[in-house]
Amino acid sequence: MISKTMSDSLTNHLNLELFSANQYLVMSSYANEMGLKGAANWFMVQYREEMLHFMRFYTYLTDQGVVISISANKDVPGSYSSLLEMLEKTLTHERMITSCINDLSEQAVVEKDHATRIFLQWFVTEQIEEENNDRDLIAKLKLVGTNGHGILMIDAEMAQRVFVIPPGSPQAV
Ligand code: OFO
């Protein structure tokens, strides 16, 4: 049993995960256009991870008997001056997501909704890794500045990222 306020909050967040996915899909396309195939791969993997996050919320809500609603997608930003800018925007966005997950967890505690609190635990941990990945790349990009060779080395590192479906994940990603 899940309250209406909790299911509304989770549905809002489900839509945010979809927005995240779309944002990273556009960034992948943008990086590709900049000639940064490794970064394009990195953002494509990020897109697929966000779709997995979306599906986690979808599955949890439907298992709880909630019919989900998808909000009209707000426009996804589509113009960036550099890879550094894309990653700085990514980190800012992920910090906002972390804050939303914390608010949802707090709401679950207040409502004594332990099923939702446990469901959200995976995301609490996941956000640490997400922010850490972004910070690491930003630090490296700041070190190389506008040096093309340095940026291409980071691009080559970003090419190594592989999409891995964590155990227990929902289907359909
Ligand atoms: Fe990028 O994080 Fe989803 O939750």
GROMACS .gro file of C-alpha atoms and ligand atoms in nm:
model
  177
    1MET     CA    1   0.000   0.000   0.000
    2ILE     CA    2   0.141   0.333  -0.104
    3SER     CA    3  -0.008   0.675  -0.027
    4LYS     CA    4  -0.129   0.910  -0.298
    5THR     CA    5   0.127   1.173  -0.194
    6MET     CA    6   0.409   0.917  -0.210
    7SER     CA    7   0.300   0.780  -0.549
    8ASP     CA    8   0.266   1.136  -0.686
    9SER     CA    9   0.618   1.219  -0.568
   10LEU     CA   10   0.759   0.899  -0.716
   11THR     CA   11   0.577   0.965  -1.045
   12ASN     CA   12   0.728   1.314  -1.058
   13HIS     CA   13   1.068   1.160  -1.010
   14LEU     CA   14   1.005   0.894  -1.274
   15ASN     CA   15   0.952   1.179  -1.519
   16LEU     CA   16   1.276   1.339  -1.403
   17GLU     CA   17   1.464   1.016  -1.480
   18LEU     CA   18   1.318   1.025  -1.830
   19PHE     CA   19   1.430   1.386  -1.867
   20SER     CA   20   1.780   1.283  -1.753
   21ALA     CA   21   1.787   1.009  -2.018
   22ASN     CA   22   1.684   1.250  -2.292
   23GLN     CA   23   1.938   1.506  -2.179
   24TYR     CA   24   2.224   1.255  -2.201
   25LEU     CA   25   2.101   1.129  -2.538
   26VAL     CA   26   2.129   1.484  -2.675
   27MET     CA   27   2.472   1.525  -2.514
   28SER     CA   28   2.583   1.203  -2.684
   29SER     CA   29   2.475   1.337  -3.019
   30TYR     CA   30   2.644   1.670  -2.947
   31ALA     CA   31   2.972   1.504  -2.847
   32ASN     CA   32   2.960   1.297  -3.165
   33GLU     CA   33   2.924   1.614  -3.369
   34MET     CA   34   3.227   1.762  -3.188
   35GLY     CA   35   3.432   1.461  -3.304
   36LEU     CA   36   3.449   1.315  -2.955
   37LYS     CA   37   3.335   0.959  -3.017
   38GLY     CA   38   3.448   0.840  -2.674
   39ALA     CA   39   3.242   1.108  -2.499
   40ALA     CA   40   2.949   1.019  -2.727
   41ASN     CA   41   2.980   0.660  -2.603
   42TRP     CA   42   3.002   0.774  -2.239
   43PHE     CA   43   2.683   0.979  -2.265
   44MET     CA   44   2.507   0.698  -2.454
   45VAL     CA   45   2.589   0.461  -2.167
   46GLN     CA   46   2.460   0.728  -1.928
   47TYR     CA   47   2.139   0.750  -2.133
   48ARG     CA   48   2.089   0.374  -2.105
   49GLU     CA   49   2.153   0.384  -1.730
   50GLU     CA   50   1.891   0.656  -1.689
   51MET     CA   51   1.639   0.450  -1.886
   52LEU     CA   52   1.713   0.170  -1.641
   53HIS     CA   53   1.646   0.411  -1.352
   54PHE     CA   54   1.322   0.513  -1.520
   55MET     CA   55   1.223   0.146  -1.551
   56ARG     CA   56   1.302   0.083  -1.185
   57PHE     CA   57   1.051   0.353  -1.087
   58TYR     CA   58   0.803   0.229  -1.349
   59THR     CA   59   0.820  -0.130  -1.220
   60TYR     CA   60   0.801  -0.027  -0.855
   61LEU     CA   61   0.497   0.193  -0.914
   62THR     CA   62   0.310  -0.055  -1.132
   63ASP     CA   63   0.385  -0.333  -0.879
   64GLN     CA   64   0.220  -0.106  -0.622
   65GLY     CA   65  -0.091  -0.074  -0.841
   66VAL     CA   66  -0.014   0.281  -0.955
   67VAL     CA   67  -0.093   0.380  -1.314
   68ILE     CA   68   0.191   0.605  -1.414
   69SER     CA   69   0.157   0.929  -1.605
   70ILE     CA   70   0.421   1.080  -1.829
   71SER     CA   71   0.447   1.459  -1.822
   72ALA     CA   72   0.502   1.643  -2.145
   73ASN     CA   73   0.875   1.650  -2.183
   74LYS     CA   74   1.027   1.989  -2.117
   75ASP     CA   75   1.282   2.095  -2.375
   76VAL     CA   76   1.621   1.934  -2.338
   77PRO     CA   77   1.913   2.177  -2.374
   78GLY     CA   78   2.093   2.109  -2.701
   79SER     CA   79   2.385   2.345  -2.728
   80TYR     CA   80   2.720   2.326  -2.549
   81SER     CA   81   3.052   2.503  -2.595
   82SER     CA   82   3.277   2.220  -2.475
   83LEU     CA   83   3.296   1.876  -2.321
   84LEU     CA   84   3.381   2.043  -1.990
   85GLU     CA   85   3.057   2.241  -2.001
   86MET     CA   86   2.858   1.923  -2.072
   87LEU     CA   87   3.012   1.748  -1.772
   88GLU     CA   88   2.966   2.048  -1.544
   89LYS     CA   89   2.597   2.059  -1.643
   90THR     CA   90   2.582   1.683  -1.584
   91LEU     CA   91   2.723   1.720  -1.232
   92THR     CA   92   2.483   2.003  -1.149
   93HIS     CA   93   2.194   1.792  -1.276
   94GLU     CA   94   2.303   1.484  -1.080
   95ARG     CA   95   2.336   1.688  -0.760
   96MET     CA   96   1.976   1.798  -0.811
   97ILE     CA   97   1.875   1.433  -0.860
   98THR     CA   98   2.058   1.338  -0.539
   99SER     CA   99   1.868   1.605  -0.352
  100CYS     CA  100   1.536   1.476  -0.495
  101ILE     CA  101   1.621   1.117  -0.394
  102ASN     CA  102   1.702   1.240  -0.043
  103ASP     CA  103   1.370   1.426  -0.024
  104LEU     CA  104   1.183   1.115  -0.141
  105SER     CA  105   1.365   0.904   0.120
  106GLU     CA  106   1.275   1.156   0.387
  107GLN     CA  107   0.911   1.149   0.279
  108ALA     CA  108   0.913   0.768   0.295
  109VAL     CA  109   1.051   0.780   0.651
  110VAL     CA  110   0.791   1.036   0.761
  111GLU     CA  111   0.512   0.823   0.611
  112LYS     CA  112   0.661   0.505   0.764
  113ASP     CA  113   0.658   0.366   0.409
  114HIS     CA  114   0.942   0.119   0.454
  115ALA     CA  115   0.895  -0.052   0.116
  116THR     CA  116   0.958   0.278  -0.061
  117ARG     CA  117   1.245   0.366   0.171
  118ILE     CA  118   1.414   0.033   0.087
  119PHE     CA  119   1.339   0.076  -0.285
  120LEU     CA  120   1.509   0.417  -0.279
  121GLN     CA  121   1.819   0.285  -0.104
  122TRP     CA  122   1.965   0.162  -0.436
  123PHE     CA  123   1.940   0.515  -0.575
  124VAL     CA  124   2.103   0.672  -0.268
  125THR     CA  125   2.412   0.459  -0.332
  126GLU     CA  126   2.399   0.501  -0.709
  127GLN     CA  127   2.408   0.880  -0.680
  128ILE     CA  128   2.742   0.868  -0.496
  129GLU     CA  129   2.894   0.686  -0.794
  130GLU     CA  130   2.728   0.916  -1.048
  131GLU     CA  131   2.858   1.234  -0.887
  132ASN     CA  132   3.202   1.083  -0.836
  133ASN     CA  133   3.234   0.985  -1.205
  134ASP     CA  134   3.143   1.337  -1.312
  135ARG     CA  135   3.380   1.507  -1.066
  136ASP     CA  136   3.666   1.284  -1.180
  137LEU     CA  137   3.621   1.375  -1.547
  138ILE     CA  138   3.576   1.745  -1.470
  139ALA     CA  139   3.903   1.749  -1.273
  140LYS     CA  140   4.090   1.587  -1.563
  141LEU     CA  141   3.937   1.822  -1.819
  142LYS     CA  142   4.037   2.122  -1.609
  143LEU     CA  143   4.393   1.991  -1.593
  144VAL     CA  144   4.425   1.968  -1.972
  145GLY     CA  145   4.238   2.293  -2.043
  146THR     CA  146   4.214   2.355  -2.417
  147ASN     CA  147   4.498   2.116  -2.504
  148GLY     CA  148   4.354   1.905  -2.788
  149HIS     CA  149   4.583   1.610  -2.723
  150GLY     CA  150   4.478   1.602  -2.358
  151ILE     CA  151   4.109   1.618  -2.449
  152LEU     CA  152   4.152   1.331  -2.695
  153MET     CA  153   4.320   1.123  -2.424
  154ILE     CA  154   4.020   1.181  -2.197
  155ASP     CA  155   3.792   1.103  -2.492
  156ALA     CA  156   3.975   0.771  -2.535
  157GLU     CA  157   3.916   0.696  -2.166
  158MET     CA  158   3.546   0.777  -2.206
  159ALA     CA  159   3.531   0.533  -2.498
  160GLN     CA  160   3.602   0.249  -2.252
  161ARG     CA  161   3.277   0.290  -2.060
  162VAL     CA  162   3.052  -0.012  -2.101
  163PHE     CA  163   2.682  -0.040  -2.019
  164VAL     CA  164   2.628  -0.312  -1.762
  165ILE     CA  165   2.284  -0.415  -1.644
  166PRO     CA  166   2.300  -0.456  -1.266
  167PRO     CA  167   2.157  -0.781  -1.126
  168GLY     CA  168   1.788  -0.760  -1.041
  169SER     CA  169   1.721  -0.486  -1.295
  170PRO     CA  170   1.385  -0.461  -1.469
  171GLN     CA  171   1.362  -0.573  -1.832
  172ALA     CA  172   1.311  -0.348  -2.130
  173VAL     CA  173   1.615  -0.126  -2.145
  174OFO    FE1  174   2.172   1.006  -1.320
  174OFO     O1  175   2.065   0.930  -1.196
  174OFO    FE2  176   1.917   0.854  -1.248
  174OFO     O2  177   1.877   0.839  -1.073
   0.00000   0.00000   0.00000
